[in-house]
XYZ file of C-alpha atoms in Angstrom:
336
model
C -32.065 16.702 55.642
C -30.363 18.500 57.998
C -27.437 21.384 56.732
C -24.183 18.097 57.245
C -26.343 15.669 55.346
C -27.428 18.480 52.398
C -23.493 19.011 51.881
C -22.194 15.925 52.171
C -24.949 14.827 49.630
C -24.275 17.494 47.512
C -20.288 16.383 47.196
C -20.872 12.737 46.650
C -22.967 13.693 43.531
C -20.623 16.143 42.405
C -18.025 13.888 42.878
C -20.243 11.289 41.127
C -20.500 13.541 38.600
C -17.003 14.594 38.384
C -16.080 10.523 38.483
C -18.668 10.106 35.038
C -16.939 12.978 33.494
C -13.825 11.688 33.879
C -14.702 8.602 32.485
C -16.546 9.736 29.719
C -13.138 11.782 28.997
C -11.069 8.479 29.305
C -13.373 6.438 26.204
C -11.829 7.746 22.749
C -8.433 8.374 23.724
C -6.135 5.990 22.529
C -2.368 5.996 22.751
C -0.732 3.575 19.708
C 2.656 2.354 20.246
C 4.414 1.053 17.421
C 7.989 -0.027 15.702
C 9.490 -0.255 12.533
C 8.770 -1.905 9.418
C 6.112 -2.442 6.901
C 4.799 -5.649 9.951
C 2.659 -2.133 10.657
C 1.357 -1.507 7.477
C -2.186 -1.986 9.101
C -1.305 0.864 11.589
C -0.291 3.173 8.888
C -3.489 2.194 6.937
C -5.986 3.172 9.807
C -3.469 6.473 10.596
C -3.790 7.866 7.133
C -7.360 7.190 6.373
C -8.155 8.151 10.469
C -10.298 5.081 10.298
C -10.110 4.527 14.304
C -11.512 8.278 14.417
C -13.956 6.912 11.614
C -15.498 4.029 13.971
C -15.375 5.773 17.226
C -17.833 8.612 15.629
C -20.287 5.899 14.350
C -19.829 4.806 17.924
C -20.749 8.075 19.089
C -16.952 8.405 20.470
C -15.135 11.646 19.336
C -11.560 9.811 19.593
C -8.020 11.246 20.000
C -5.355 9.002 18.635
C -1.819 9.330 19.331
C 0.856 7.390 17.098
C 4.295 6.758 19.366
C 6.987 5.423 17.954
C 9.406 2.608 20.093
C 12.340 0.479 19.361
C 12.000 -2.859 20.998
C 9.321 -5.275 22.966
C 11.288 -4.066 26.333
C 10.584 -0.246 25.547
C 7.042 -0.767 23.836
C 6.078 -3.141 27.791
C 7.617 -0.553 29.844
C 5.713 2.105 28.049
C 2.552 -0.174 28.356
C 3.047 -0.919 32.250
C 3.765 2.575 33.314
C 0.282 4.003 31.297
C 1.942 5.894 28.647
C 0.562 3.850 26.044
C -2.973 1.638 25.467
C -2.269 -0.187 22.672
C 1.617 -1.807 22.420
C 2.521 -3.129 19.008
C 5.151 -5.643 19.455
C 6.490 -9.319 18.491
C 4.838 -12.510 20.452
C 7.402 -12.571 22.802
C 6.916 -9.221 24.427
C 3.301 -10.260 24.483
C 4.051 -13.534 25.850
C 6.183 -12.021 28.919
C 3.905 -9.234 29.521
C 1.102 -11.883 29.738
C 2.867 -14.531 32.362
C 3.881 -11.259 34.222
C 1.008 -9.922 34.943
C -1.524 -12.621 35.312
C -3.719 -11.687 37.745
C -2.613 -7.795 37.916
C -3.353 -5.994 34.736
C -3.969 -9.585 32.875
C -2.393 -8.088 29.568
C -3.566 -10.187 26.620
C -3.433 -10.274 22.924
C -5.727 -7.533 20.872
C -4.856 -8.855 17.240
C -2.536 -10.037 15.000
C -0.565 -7.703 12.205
C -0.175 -10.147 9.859
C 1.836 -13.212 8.937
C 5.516 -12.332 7.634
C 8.639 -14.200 7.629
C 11.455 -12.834 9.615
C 15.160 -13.523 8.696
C 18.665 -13.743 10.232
C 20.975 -12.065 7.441
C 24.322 -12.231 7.258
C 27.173 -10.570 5.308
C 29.907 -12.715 6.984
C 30.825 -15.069 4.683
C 32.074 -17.426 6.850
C 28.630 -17.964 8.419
C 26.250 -20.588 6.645
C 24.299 -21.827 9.455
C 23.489 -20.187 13.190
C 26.212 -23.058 13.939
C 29.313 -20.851 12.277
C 28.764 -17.639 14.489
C 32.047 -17.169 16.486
C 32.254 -14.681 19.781
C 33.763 -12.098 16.737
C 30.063 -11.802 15.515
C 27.329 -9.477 16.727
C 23.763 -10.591 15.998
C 21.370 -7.059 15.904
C 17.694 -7.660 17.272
C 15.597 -4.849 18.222
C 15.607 -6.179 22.021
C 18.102 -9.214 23.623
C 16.191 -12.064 25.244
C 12.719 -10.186 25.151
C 11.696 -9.675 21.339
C 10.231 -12.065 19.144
C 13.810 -12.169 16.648
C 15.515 -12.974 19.773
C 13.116 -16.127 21.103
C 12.880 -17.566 17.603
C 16.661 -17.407 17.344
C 16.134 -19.336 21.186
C 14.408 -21.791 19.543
C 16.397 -22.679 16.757
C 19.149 -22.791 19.209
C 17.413 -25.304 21.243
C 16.538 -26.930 18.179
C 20.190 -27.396 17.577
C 22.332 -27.540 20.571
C 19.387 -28.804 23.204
C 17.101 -26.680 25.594
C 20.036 -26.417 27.805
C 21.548 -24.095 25.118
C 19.079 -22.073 24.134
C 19.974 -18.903 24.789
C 23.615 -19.686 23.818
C 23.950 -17.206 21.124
C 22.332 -14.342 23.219
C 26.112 -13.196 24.419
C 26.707 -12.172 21.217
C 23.713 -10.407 20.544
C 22.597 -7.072 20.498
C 20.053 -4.389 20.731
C 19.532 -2.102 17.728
C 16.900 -0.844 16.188
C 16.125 -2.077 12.690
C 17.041 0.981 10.214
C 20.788 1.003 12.134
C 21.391 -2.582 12.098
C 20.407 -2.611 7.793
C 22.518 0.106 7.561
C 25.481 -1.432 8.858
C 25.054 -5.210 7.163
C 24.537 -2.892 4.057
C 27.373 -1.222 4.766
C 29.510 -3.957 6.468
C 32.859 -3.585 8.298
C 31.378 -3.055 11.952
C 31.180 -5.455 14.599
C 27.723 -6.490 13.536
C 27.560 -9.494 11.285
C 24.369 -10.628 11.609
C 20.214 -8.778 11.571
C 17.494 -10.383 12.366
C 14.928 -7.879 11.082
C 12.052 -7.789 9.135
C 10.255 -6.564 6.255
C 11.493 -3.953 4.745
C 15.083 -3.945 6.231
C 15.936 -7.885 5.373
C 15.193 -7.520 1.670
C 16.781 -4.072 1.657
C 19.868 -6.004 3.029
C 19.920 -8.539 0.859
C 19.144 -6.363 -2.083
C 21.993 -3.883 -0.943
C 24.908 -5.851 -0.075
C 26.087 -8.511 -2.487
C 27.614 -10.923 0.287
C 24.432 -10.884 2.209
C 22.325 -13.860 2.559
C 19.528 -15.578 4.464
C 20.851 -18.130 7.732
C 17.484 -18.727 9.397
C 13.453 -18.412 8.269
C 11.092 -17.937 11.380
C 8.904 -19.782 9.168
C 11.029 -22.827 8.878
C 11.818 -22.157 12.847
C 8.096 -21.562 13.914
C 6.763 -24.528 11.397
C 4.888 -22.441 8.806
C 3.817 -18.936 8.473
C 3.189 -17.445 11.732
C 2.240 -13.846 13.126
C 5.410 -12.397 14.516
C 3.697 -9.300 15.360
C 0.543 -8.534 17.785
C -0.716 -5.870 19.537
C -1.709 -6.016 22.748
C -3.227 -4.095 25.717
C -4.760 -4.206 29.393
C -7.437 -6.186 30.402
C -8.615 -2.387 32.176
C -8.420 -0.275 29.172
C -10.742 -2.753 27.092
C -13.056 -3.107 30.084
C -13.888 0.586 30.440
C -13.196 1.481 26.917
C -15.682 -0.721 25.230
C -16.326 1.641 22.188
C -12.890 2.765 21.365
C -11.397 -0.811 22.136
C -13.935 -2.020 19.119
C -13.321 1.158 16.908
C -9.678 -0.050 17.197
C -10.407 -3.518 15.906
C -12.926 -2.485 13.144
C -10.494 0.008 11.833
C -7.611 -2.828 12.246
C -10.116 -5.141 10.315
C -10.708 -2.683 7.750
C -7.117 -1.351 7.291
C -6.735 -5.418 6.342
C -8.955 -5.775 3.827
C -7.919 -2.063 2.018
C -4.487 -3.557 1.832
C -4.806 -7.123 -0.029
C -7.271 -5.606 -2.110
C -5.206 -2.340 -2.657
C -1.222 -2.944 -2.512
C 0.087 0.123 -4.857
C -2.100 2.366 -2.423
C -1.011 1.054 0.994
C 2.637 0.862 -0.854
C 1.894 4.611 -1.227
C 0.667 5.019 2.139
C 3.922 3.424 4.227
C 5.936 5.479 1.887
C 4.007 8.486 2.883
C 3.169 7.820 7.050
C 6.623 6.219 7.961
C 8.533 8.751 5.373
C 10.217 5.403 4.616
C 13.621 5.424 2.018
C 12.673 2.501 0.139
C 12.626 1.338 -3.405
C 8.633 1.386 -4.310
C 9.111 -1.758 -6.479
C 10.784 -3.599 -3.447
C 8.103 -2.419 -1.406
C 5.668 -3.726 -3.647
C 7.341 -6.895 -4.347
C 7.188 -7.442 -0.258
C 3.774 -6.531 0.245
C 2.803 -8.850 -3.096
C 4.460 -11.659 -1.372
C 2.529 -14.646 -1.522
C 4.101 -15.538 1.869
C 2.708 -12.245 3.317
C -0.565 -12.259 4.619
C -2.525 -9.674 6.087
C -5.090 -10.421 8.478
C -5.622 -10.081 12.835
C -6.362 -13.545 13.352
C -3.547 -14.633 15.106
C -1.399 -18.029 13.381
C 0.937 -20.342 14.430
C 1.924 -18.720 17.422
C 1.681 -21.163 20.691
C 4.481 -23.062 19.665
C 6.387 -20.307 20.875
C 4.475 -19.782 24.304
C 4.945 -23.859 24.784
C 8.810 -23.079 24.140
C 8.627 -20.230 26.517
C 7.541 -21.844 29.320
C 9.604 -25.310 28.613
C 12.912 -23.458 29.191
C 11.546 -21.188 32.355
C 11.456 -17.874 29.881
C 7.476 -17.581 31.387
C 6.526 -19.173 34.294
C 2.775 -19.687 33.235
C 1.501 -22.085 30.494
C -1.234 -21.391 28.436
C -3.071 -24.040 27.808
C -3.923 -22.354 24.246
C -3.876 -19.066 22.251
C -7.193 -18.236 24.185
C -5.421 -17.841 27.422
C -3.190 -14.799 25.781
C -5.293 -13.112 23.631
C -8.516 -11.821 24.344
C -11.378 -13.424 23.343
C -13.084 -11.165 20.430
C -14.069 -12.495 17.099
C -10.546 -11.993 15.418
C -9.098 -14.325 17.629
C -11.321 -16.899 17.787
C -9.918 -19.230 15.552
C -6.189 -18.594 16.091
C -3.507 -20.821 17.193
């Protein structure tokens, strides 16, 4: 070799080597972004017992995990998009979005499910006994207008009632709030907003704190059974060149499921602990005992929402089943 060829041969393996170190750097770091609520009991599971850490050693992965928290599937995409985050944690909707938006770019697709829980529209007006009786006086509190999973089952069961044509009719009077401020003020009542669609624990802490508070609309009646509101979700790329820390996720996911049906005063103990959460324990209990809660990954019951999606021009791309938005590992391979 002559002295040019000697150098230049010399950079490209230090930049080869440079390149490897970089991506060995890259597998075991893991950015988590998640919301409120006990929908992310799993996530509080595998922070507490560091079971993501756990499997990435086994793996031979020394893994860094950051917890972030978000309000709202618009914040929790945006965070996802601009690589501040690997994992988002977020309702079907945001995942449905994210996935017709970029097909064929970043090709984000489901990771898991959270769980199945039912999600309801409270009220304290009590003037309101349907979604029919809200007036332009009301405000409706979701955690993000138009985007989050609250908001497109309340577009369904608008289109339900008043046609496709209406179904984003009561989106002028909704509004975005994150979950602990919108329970506070239908506990409180006397502010503009009349109307929460949360989730567990904030609905029953409503209900339970505010005597003229009641339940308007069931995602479960809306969706047609119990369904898995919640997902996380990521980038085709990060699970590509992340292989071991993308499956020390899941086995710490699948593992932070079975620890809580078989041990509900201990992941009680746990939310109350990670999320610092102001909760009754025997409510919290009562919600994580509830035979229509189910913990598990495998998403359920959620393409009747994608099919709704793309009927009214909400997503532009239609799945043809569950497959085409969630990745196809083991936990997903017999959801719907």
């Amino acid at each position: 070799m002559n002295r040019f060829t000697r150098t230049t041969a010399a950079l490209i393996a230090g930049l080869g080597l440079a390149l490897g170190s970089l991506a060995a750097h890259a597998e075991g770091r893991i950015r988590i972004a998640e919301q409120f609520g006990i929908v992310y009991l799993l996530l509080n599971v595998a922070q507490e017992q560091k079971l993501i850490e756990k499997h990435a050693k086994a793996a031979g992965v020394d893994a860094k995990v950051e917890w972030i928290k978000l309000s709202g599937g618009s914040a929790v995409n945006d965070a996802l998009l601009s690589g501040n985050i690997e994992i988002a944690g977020a309702g079907v909707g945001p995942l449905l979005t994210l996935w017709d938006r970029t097909l064929g770019k970043q090709n984000v697709r489901g990771v898991a499910s959270l769980g199945n829980f039912p999600y309801y529209l409270v009220t304290n007006n009590p003037n309101v006994k349907s979604i029919a009786d809200f007036t332009d006086k009301d405000r409706i509190a979701l955690p993000a207008v138009g985007v989050s999973v609250q908001s497109r089952v309340l577009q369904l069961a608008s289109a339900k009632l008043w046609g496709d044509k209406e179904f984003n009719r009561l989106d002028r009077i909704s509004v975005a709030v994150p979950h602990p401020d919108a329970a506070a003020a239908i506990i409180k009542g006397g502010t503009e907003i009349t109307g929460h669609f949360g989730n567990p624990p904030f609905q029953e802490q409503e209900l339970a704190g505010n005597p003229n508070a009641r339940i308007v609309l069931n995602s479960y009646q809306v969706l047609g059974g119990p369904a898995s509101a919640t997902v996380l979700y990521a980038t085709e790329k990060f699970r590509s060149e992340n292989p071991k820390t993308y499956r020390a996720f899941i086995d710490a996911l699948n593992e932070a499921a079975q620890f809580v049906s078989a041990n509900p005063e201990k992941a009680a103990d746990i939310y109350l602990k990670v999320g610092n959460a102001k909760i009754d324990r025997e409510l919290l209990l009562k919600i994580i005992k509830n035979p229509e809660v189910q913990f598990k990954t495998t998403p359920q019951n959620t393409y009747v929402l994608a099919e709704f999606m793309h009927r009214v021009g909400a997503i532009k791309n239609k799945p043809a089943s569950v497959k085409d938005y969630f990745f196809d590992d083991a936990q997903n391979a017999a959801g719907n």
